[in-house]
Coordinates of C-alpha atoms in Angstrom, one line a residue:
X1 CA 5.7 9.6 16.2
X2 CA 9.2 11.0 16.9
X3 CA 8.8 10.2 20.6
X4 CA 7.9 6.7 19.8
X5 CA 10.9 6.3 17.5
X6 CA 13.2 7.8 20.3
X7 CA 11.8 5.4 22.9
X8 CA 12.1 2.4 20.5
X9 CA 15.7 3.4 19.8
X10 CA 16.6 3.0 23.5
X11 CA 15.7 -0.7 23.5
X12 CA 18.5 -2.9 22.1
X13 CA 16.4 -5.5 20.4
X14 CA 14.1 -3.0 18.7
X15 CA 17.0 -0.8 17.8
X16 CA 18.5 -3.8 16.0
X17 CA 15.3 -4.2 14.0
X18 CA 15.3 -0.5 13.1
X19 CA 18.9 -0.7 11.9
X20 CA 18.1 -3.8 9.9
X21 CA 15.2 -2.0 8.3
X22 CA 17.3 1.0 7.4
X23 CA 20.0 -1.3 5.9
X24 CA 17.4 -3.0 3.7
X25 CA 16.0 0.4 2.6
X26 CA 19.5 1.5 1.8
X27 CA 20.0 -1.6 -0.4
X28 CA 16.7 -0.8 -2.1
X29 CA 17.8 2.7 -2.8
X30 CA 21.2 1.6 -4.1
X31 CA 19.5 -0.8 -6.5
X32 CA 17.4 2.1 -7.8
X33 CA 20.7 3.6 -9.2
X34 CA 22.2 0.5 -10.8
X35 CA 21.3 0.8 -14.6
X36 CA 20.2 -2.2 -16.6
X37 CA 22.9 -3.0 -19.2
X38 CA 22.2 -2.4 -22.9
X39 CA 19.5 0.3 -22.4
X40 CA 19.3 3.8 -23.9
X41 CA 18.6 5.8 -20.7
X42 CA 18.3 9.2 -22.4
X43 CA 15.5 8.0 -24.7
X44 CA 13.7 6.2 -21.8
X45 CA 13.9 9.4 -19.7
X46 CA 12.3 11.4 -22.5
X47 CA 9.5 8.8 -22.9
X48 CA 8.8 8.7 -19.2
X49 CA 8.5 12.5 -19.1
X50 CA 6.0 12.5 -22.0
X51 CA 3.5 9.9 -20.7
X52 CA 1.6 10.4 -17.4
X53 CA 1.2 6.6 -16.7
X54 CA 5.0 6.2 -17.0
X55 CA 5.6 9.2 -14.7
X56 CA 3.2 7.7 -12.2
X57 CA 5.0 4.3 -12.3
X58 CA 8.3 6.3 -12.0
X59 CA 6.9 7.8 -8.8
X60 CA 6.2 4.4 -7.2
X61 CA 9.6 3.1 -8.2
X62 CA 11.4 6.1 -6.7
X63 CA 12.7 7.3 -10.1
X64 CA 14.1 3.9 -11.0
X65 CA 11.9 3.6 -14.2
X66 CA 13.2 6.9 -15.6
X67 CA 16.8 5.8 -15.1
X68 CA 16.0 2.2 -16.2
X69 CA 17.6 0.6 -13.3
X70 CA 17.3 -3.0 -12.0
X71 CA 14.4 -1.9 -9.8
X72 CA 12.6 -0.1 -12.6
X73 CA 9.4 -2.1 -12.1
X74 CA 9.2 -1.3 -8.4
X75 CA 6.8 -3.2 -6.2
X76 CA 3.8 -3.0 -8.6
X77 CA 4.0 -6.6 -9.8
X78 CA 3.9 -8.0 -6.3
X79 CA 1.0 -5.7 -5.4
X80 CA -0.9 -6.9 -8.4
X81 CA -0.1 -10.5 -7.4
X82 CA -1.4 -9.8 -3.9
X83 CA -4.6 -8.3 -5.3
X84 CA -5.2 -11.4 -7.5
X85 CA -4.5 -13.8 -4.6
X86 CA -6.9 -11.9 -2.2
X87 CA -9.6 -12.0 -4.8
X88 CA -9.0 -15.7 -5.5
X89 CA -8.9 -16.6 -1.8
X90 CA -12.5 -15.3 -1.5
X91 CA -13.6 -16.9 -4.8
X92 CA -11.9 -20.3 -4.5
X93 CA -12.9 -22.5 -1.5
X94 CA -9.6 -24.4 -1.6
X95 CA -7.6 -21.2 -1.1
X96 CA -10.0 -20.1 1.5
X97 CA -9.5 -23.2 3.5
X98 CA -5.7 -22.9 3.0
X99 CA -5.9 -19.3 4.4
X100 CA -7.6 -20.6 7.6
X101 CA -5.0 -23.3 8.2
X102 CA -2.9 -21.0 10.3
X103 CA 0.8 -20.2 9.6
X104 CA 1.2 -23.2 7.3
X105 CA -1.6 -22.0 5.1
X106 CA -0.5 -18.4 5.0
X107 CA 3.0 -19.5 4.1
X108 CA 1.7 -21.5 1.1
X109 CA -0.4 -18.5 -0.1
X110 CA 2.6 -16.2 0.4
X111 CA 4.7 -18.6 -1.7
X112 CA 2.1 -18.7 -4.5
X113 CA 1.9 -14.9 -4.4
X114 CA 5.7 -14.6 -4.8
X115 CA 5.7 -16.9 -7.8
X116 CA 2.8 -15.0 -9.3
X117 CA 4.6 -11.7 -8.6
X118 CA 7.7 -12.9 -10.6
X119 CA 5.5 -14.0 -13.5
X120 CA 3.7 -10.6 -13.5
X121 CA 7.1 -8.9 -13.3
X122 CA 8.2 -10.8 -16.4
X123 CA 5.1 -9.9 -18.3
X124 CA 5.4 -6.2 -17.3
X125 CA 9.1 -6.2 -18.2
X126 CA 8.2 -7.5 -21.7
X127 CA 5.4 -5.0 -22.0
X128 CA 7.5 -2.0 -21.0
X129 CA 10.3 -3.0 -23.4
X130 CA 7.9 -3.4 -26.3
X131 CA 6.2 -0.2 -25.4
X132 CA 9.4 1.8 -25.5
X133 CA 10.4 0.2 -28.8
X134 CA 13.7 -0.7 -30.3
X135 CA 15.1 2.8 -29.5
X136 CA 15.2 1.9 -25.8
X137 CA 17.9 -0.7 -26.6
X138 CA 21.5 0.4 -27.5
X139 CA 21.9 -2.5 -29.9
X140 CA 18.4 -3.4 -31.2
X141 CA 19.8 -6.0 -33.6
X142 CA 21.1 -8.1 -30.8
X143 CA 18.4 -10.3 -29.3
X144 CA 20.5 -11.1 -26.3
X145 CA 20.3 -7.5 -25.2
X146 CA 16.5 -7.8 -25.0
X147 CA 16.8 -11.1 -23.0
X148 CA 19.3 -9.4 -20.7
X149 CA 17.1 -6.4 -20.0
X150 CA 14.0 -8.6 -19.4
X151 CA 15.9 -10.9 -17.0
X152 CA 17.4 -8.0 -15.1
X153 CA 14.0 -6.3 -14.6
X154 CA 12.4 -9.5 -13.5
X155 CA 15.2 -10.4 -11.1
X156 CA 14.9 -6.8 -9.7
X157 CA 11.3 -7.5 -9.0
X158 CA 12.1 -10.7 -7.1
X159 CA 14.8 -8.9 -5.1
X160 CA 12.4 -6.2 -4.1
X161 CA 9.9 -8.8 -2.9
X162 CA 12.7 -10.5 -0.9
X163 CA 13.7 -7.1 0.7
X164 CA 10.1 -6.3 1.6
X165 CA 9.6 -9.7 3.3
X166 CA 12.9 -9.5 5.2
X167 CA 11.7 -6.1 6.6
X168 CA 8.4 -7.6 7.6
X169 CA 10.0 -10.7 9.3
X170 CA 13.2 -9.3 10.8
X171 CA 12.6 -5.5 10.8
X172 CA 9.9 -3.3 12.2
X173 CA 7.2 -4.7 9.8
X174 CA 5.1 -3.3 6.9
X175 CA 7.9 -4.2 4.5
X176 CA 6.1 -3.6 1.2
X177 CA 4.4 -0.4 2.5
X178 CA 7.7 0.9 3.6
X179 CA 9.3 0.3 0.2
X180 CA 6.5 2.3 -1.4
X181 CA 6.8 5.0 1.3
X182 CA 10.6 5.4 0.7
X183 CA 10.1 5.5 -3.1
X184 CA 7.7 8.4 -2.8
X185 CA 9.8 10.2 -0.2
X186 CA 12.9 9.9 -2.5
X187 CA 11.1 11.8 -5.2
X188 CA 10.1 14.7 -3.0
X189 CA 13.3 16.8 -3.4
X190 CA 13.2 16.6 -7.2
X191 CA 9.5 17.5 -7.2
X192 CA 10.1 20.5 -4.9
X193 CA 12.9 21.7 -7.1
X194 CA 10.6 21.3 -10.2
X195 CA 7.9 23.4 -8.5
X196 CA 10.4 26.1 -7.6
X197 CA 11.7 26.2 -11.2
X198 CA 8.1 26.5 -12.5
X199 CA 7.4 29.4 -10.1
X200 CA 10.6 31.1 -11.2
X201 CA 9.6 30.7 -14.9
X202 CA 6.0 31.9 -14.2
X203 CA 4.4 28.6 -15.3
X204 CA 2.6 28.4 -11.9
X205 CA 2.0 31.1 -9.4
X206 CA 3.3 31.2 -5.8
X207 CA -0.2 31.5 -4.5
X208 CA -1.2 28.3 -6.2
X209 CA 1.6 26.5 -4.4
X210 CA 0.5 27.9 -1.1
X211 CA -3.1 26.8 -1.7
X212 CA -2.0 23.3 -2.5
X213 CA 0.3 23.2 0.5
X214 CA -2.5 24.3 2.8
X215 CA -4.7 21.6 1.2
X216 CA -2.0 19.0 1.8
X217 CA -1.9 20.0 5.5
X218 CA -5.7 19.7 5.9
X219 CA -5.5 16.3 4.2
X220 CA -2.8 15.1 6.6
X221 CA -4.9 16.2 9.6
X222 CA -8.0 14.5 8.2
X223 CA -6.2 11.2 7.4
X224 CA -4.7 11.1 10.8
X225 CA -8.0 11.8 12.5
X226 CA -9.9 9.1 10.5
X227 CA -7.1 6.6 10.8
X228 CA -7.0 6.8 14.5
X229 CA -10.8 6.9 14.9
X230 CA -12.5 3.7 16.2
X231 CA -15.9 2.5 17.4
X232 CA -15.8 0.7 20.7
X233 CA -18.3 -2.1 21.0
X234 CA -18.9 -2.9 24.7
X235 CA -18.5 -6.6 25.6
X236 CA -19.5 -8.3 28.9
X237 CA -18.1 -11.7 29.9
X238 CA -20.3 -14.0 32.1
X239 CA -19.0 -15.4 35.3
X240 CA -18.2 -19.1 35.3
X241 CA -16.7 -21.4 38.0
X242 CA -13.9 -23.8 37.0
X243 CA -12.8 -25.9 40.0
X244 CA -12.3 -23.5 42.8
X245 CA -11.6 -20.5 40.6
X246 CA -14.1 -18.0 39.1
X247 CA -13.5 -16.7 35.6
X248 CA -15.1 -13.9 33.6
X249 CA -17.4 -11.2 34.9
X250 CA -15.2 -8.4 33.5
X251 CA -16.2 -5.8 30.9
X252 CA -14.2 -4.9 27.9
X253 CA -14.7 -3.6 24.3
X254 CA -14.1 -4.6 20.7
X255 CA -12.3 -1.7 18.9
X256 CA -13.6 -1.3 15.3
X257 CA -11.4 1.1 13.4
X258 CA -13.0 3.6 11.0
X259 CA -10.3 2.7 8.5
X260 CA -10.0 -1.1 8.9
X261 CA -8.0 -1.6 5.8
X262 CA -5.4 1.1 6.2
X263 CA -3.4 2.0 3.1
X264 CA -4.2 -1.2 1.1
X265 CA -7.3 0.2 -0.8
X266 CA -5.2 3.1 -2.0
X267 CA -2.4 0.8 -3.2
X268 CA -4.8 -1.6 -4.8
X269 CA -6.8 1.1 -6.5
X270 CA -3.7 2.8 -7.9
X271 CA -2.3 -0.5 -9.2
X272 CA -5.6 -1.4 -10.9
X273 CA -5.6 2.1 -12.6
X274 CA -2.1 1.5 -13.9
X275 CA -3.2 -1.6 -15.8
X276 CA -4.8 0.1 -18.8
X277 CA -1.7 2.2 -19.3
X278 CA 0.5 -0.9 -19.0
X279 CA -1.6 -2.9 -21.5
X280 CA -1.6 0.1 -23.9
X281 CA 2.2 0.1 -23.9
X282 CA 2.0 -3.1 -26.0
X283 CA 0.4 -0.9 -28.7
X284 CA 1.7 2.6 -28.1
X285 CA 0.3 4.0 -31.4
X286 CA -3.2 2.5 -30.9
X287 CA -6.3 4.7 -30.6
X288 CA -7.0 3.2 -27.1
X289 CA -3.7 4.2 -25.7
X290 CA -3.9 7.7 -27.1
X291 CA -7.4 8.1 -25.8
X292 CA -6.3 6.9 -22.4
X293 CA -3.4 9.3 -22.2
X294 CA -5.7 12.3 -23.1
X295 CA -8.9 11.5 -21.3
X296 CA -8.4 8.8 -18.7
X297 CA -4.9 9.2 -17.5
X298 CA -3.8 10.8 -14.1
X299 CA -5.1 14.3 -13.4
X300 CA -8.3 13.7 -15.5
X301 CA -11.9 13.6 -14.1
X302 CA -12.5 10.0 -15.4
X303 CA -9.4 8.9 -13.5
X304 CA -10.5 10.6 -10.3
X305 CA -14.0 9.1 -10.4
X306 CA -12.8 5.6 -11.1
X307 CA -10.1 6.0 -8.4
X308 CA -12.8 7.0 -5.9
X309 CA -15.0 4.0 -6.8
X310 CA -12.1 1.6 -6.6
X311 CA -11.3 2.9 -3.1
X312 CA -14.9 2.4 -2.0
X313 CA -14.8 -1.2 -3.4
X314 CA -11.4 -2.2 -1.9
X315 CA -12.3 -0.5 1.4
X316 CA -15.3 -2.8 1.8
X317 CA -13.5 -5.8 0.4
X318 CA -10.4 -5.5 2.7
X319 CA -12.5 -4.6 5.8
X320 CA -14.2 -8.0 5.4
X321 CA -10.8 -9.6 5.4
X322 CA -9.4 -7.6 8.4
X323 CA -12.6 -8.0 10.5
X324 CA -14.9 -11.0 10.1
X325 CA -18.1 -10.5 12.1
X326 CA -19.0 -14.2 12.0
X327 CA -15.6 -15.3 13.4
X328 CA -15.7 -12.6 16.1
X329 CA -19.2 -13.6 17.1
X330 CA -18.2 -17.3 17.4
X331 CA -15.2 -16.4 19.5
X332 CA -17.3 -14.3 21.9
X333 CA -19.8 -17.1 22.3
X334 CA -17.2 -19.7 22.9
X335 CA -15.6 -17.6 25.6
X336 CA -18.8 -16.7 27.3
X337 CA -18.9 -13.1 26.1
X338 CA -21.8 -11.1 24.8
X339 CA -22.7 -7.6 23.7
X340 CA -25.2 -6.0 26.2
X341 CA -28.7 -6.0 24.6
X342 CA -27.7 -8.3 21.7
X343 CA -28.3 -12.1 21.7
X344 CA -25.2 -14.3 21.1
X345 CA -24.8 -16.1 17.7
X346 CA -26.2 -14.7 14.5
X347 CA -27.8 -11.6 16.0
X348 CA -24.3 -10.6 17.3
X349 CA -22.7 -11.2 13.9
X350 CA -25.4 -9.2 12.2
X351 CA -25.0 -6.4 14.6
X352 CA -21.3 -6.3 14.1
X353 CA -21.7 -6.5 10.3
X354 CA -24.1 -3.5 10.4
X355 CA -21.7 -1.4 12.4
X356 CA -18.8 -2.4 10.2
X357 CA -20.7 -1.5 7.1
X358 CA -21.5 2.0 8.4
X359 CA -18.1 2.9 9.7
X360 CA -16.4 1.5 6.5
X361 CA -18.7 3.6 4.4
X362 CA -17.7 6.7 6.2
X363 CA -14.0 5.8 6.0
X364 CA -14.2 4.9 2.4
X365 CA -16.1 8.0 1.4
X366 CA -13.5 10.1 3.2
X367 CA -10.6 8.4 1.5
X368 CA -12.3 8.7 -1.9
X369 CA -13.0 12.4 -1.5
X370 CA -9.5 13.0 -0.2
X371 CA -8.1 11.1 -3.2
X372 CA -10.4 12.7 -5.9
X373 CA -10.7 16.4 -4.9
X374 CA -7.0 17.2 -5.1
X375 CA -7.0 15.9 -8.7
X376 CA -9.3 18.7 -9.7
X377 CA -7.3 21.2 -7.6
X378 CA -4.2 20.1 -9.5
X379 CA -5.9 20.6 -12.8
X380 CA -6.8 24.2 -11.8
X381 CA -3.5 25.2 -10.2
X382 CA -1.1 23.2 -12.2
X383 CA 0.8 22.0 -9.0
X384 CA 1.0 18.3 -8.8
X385 CA 3.2 15.3 -7.8
X386 CA 4.7 16.2 -4.4
X387 CA 1.3 17.3 -3.0
X388 CA -0.7 14.6 -4.8
X389 CA -3.4 13.0 -2.8
X390 CA -2.1 9.5 -3.5
X391 CA 1.3 10.3 -2.2
X392 CA 0.0 12.0 0.9
X393 CA -2.5 9.2 1.7
X394 CA 0.1 6.5 1.4
X395 CA 2.8 8.4 3.2
X396 CA 0.6 9.3 6.2
X397 CA -1.0 5.9 6.5
X398 CA 2.4 4.1 6.3
X399 CA 3.9 6.5 8.9
X400 CA 1.0 5.8 11.2
X401 CA 1.0 2.0 10.7
X402 CA 4.8 1.9 11.3
X403 CA 4.4 3.9 14.5
X404 CA 1.8 1.5 15.7
X405 CA 4.1 -1.4 14.9
X406 CA 6.8 0.1 17.0
X407 CA 4.4 0.8 19.9
X408 CA 3.1 -2.8 19.7
X409 CA 6.6 -4.2 19.8
X410 CA 7.6 -2.0 22.7
X411 CA 4.4 -3.1 24.6
X412 CA 5.1 -6.8 23.8
X413 CA 8.7 -6.3 25.1
X414 CA 7.4 -4.8 28.4
X415 CA 5.0 -7.8 28.8
X416 CA 7.8 -10.3 28.3
X417 CA 10.0 -8.4 30.8
X418 CA 7.2 -8.5 33.3
X419 CA 6.5 -12.2 32.8
X420 CA 10.2 -13.1 33.0

């Protein structure tokens, strides 16, 4: 990874993209320290510390929620909008046709997703403000203070979406994932300091920290191994004569990754799990919200089981989007390619779908176990947050995806230089 970054830095055009990405991330972190006017930050910090769901949201916003800054909502509204649009694209034929129209269709869907993200940001801003109550506002008798806070939070969500898209278009790519990555990384120093304080006070033991650190190391190795794993399907192209030239005849392969969907099932699953807590914030004294905090919040067995099931579901769902066996089979047949021993057409698509189902099952079960097991370890040892499975899964996957993006851009640059 470090060698890839060093090689990329030597290339002027890619170095410019890296610097632009770092600039955008700096803007994002600066925004995480600009407070929303008219809020009672001390009260909000105490509330965030008392509720697991708010602390979880605070993690994904890089501490912005606890300080009630303009980026307090983080990237969660946009992720929710992406989930909804992905589901609707499969369910609504018009959106499915739009997605297959090429760049124009994708731009239309991206535009709809942005508007939906702003709407969800507005709804979440109202929900959080109602959940905190009048004590979160410095002057609760002034309705303009409430309007100002809601507008600032919603505008912050829109600005985060813009930053993420600029990183994807003009930077090194993976804009939204990088924002989540930098949010988690920014919380690591404070979490390490909190663990050291708890060890000094005797709240947790030093051996518990070592056990969780060793578990984190094993998880990182496992994630890296699975993420880089792939099944190579051999493909043979038939020879054909066009004019005086002969085409085809070569052998190649179709790489099918064990983890086709990357980090997206984790982000989607975490976002879905946040919804009950967000809804409960509208009625903070209700029996449902109190039950959720005690029995179904983070670091509970119900949360771990549901989290694992959601990862399984989104792994299968997103793998179908990332790799469509029917489309691959059609492309092979149109270009004179075939899998040895498998007839072209439907038998090929069925064969690819069968392999995709098997490797997706393995990858999904691995991710679900990795995500669920540390939750029980955390409950036993009392060491959480910085070595949480969700944080590690997202950080490792985003780091690997970003490295692949840089390698792909360097390879493309070499091809262009060769052709020129």
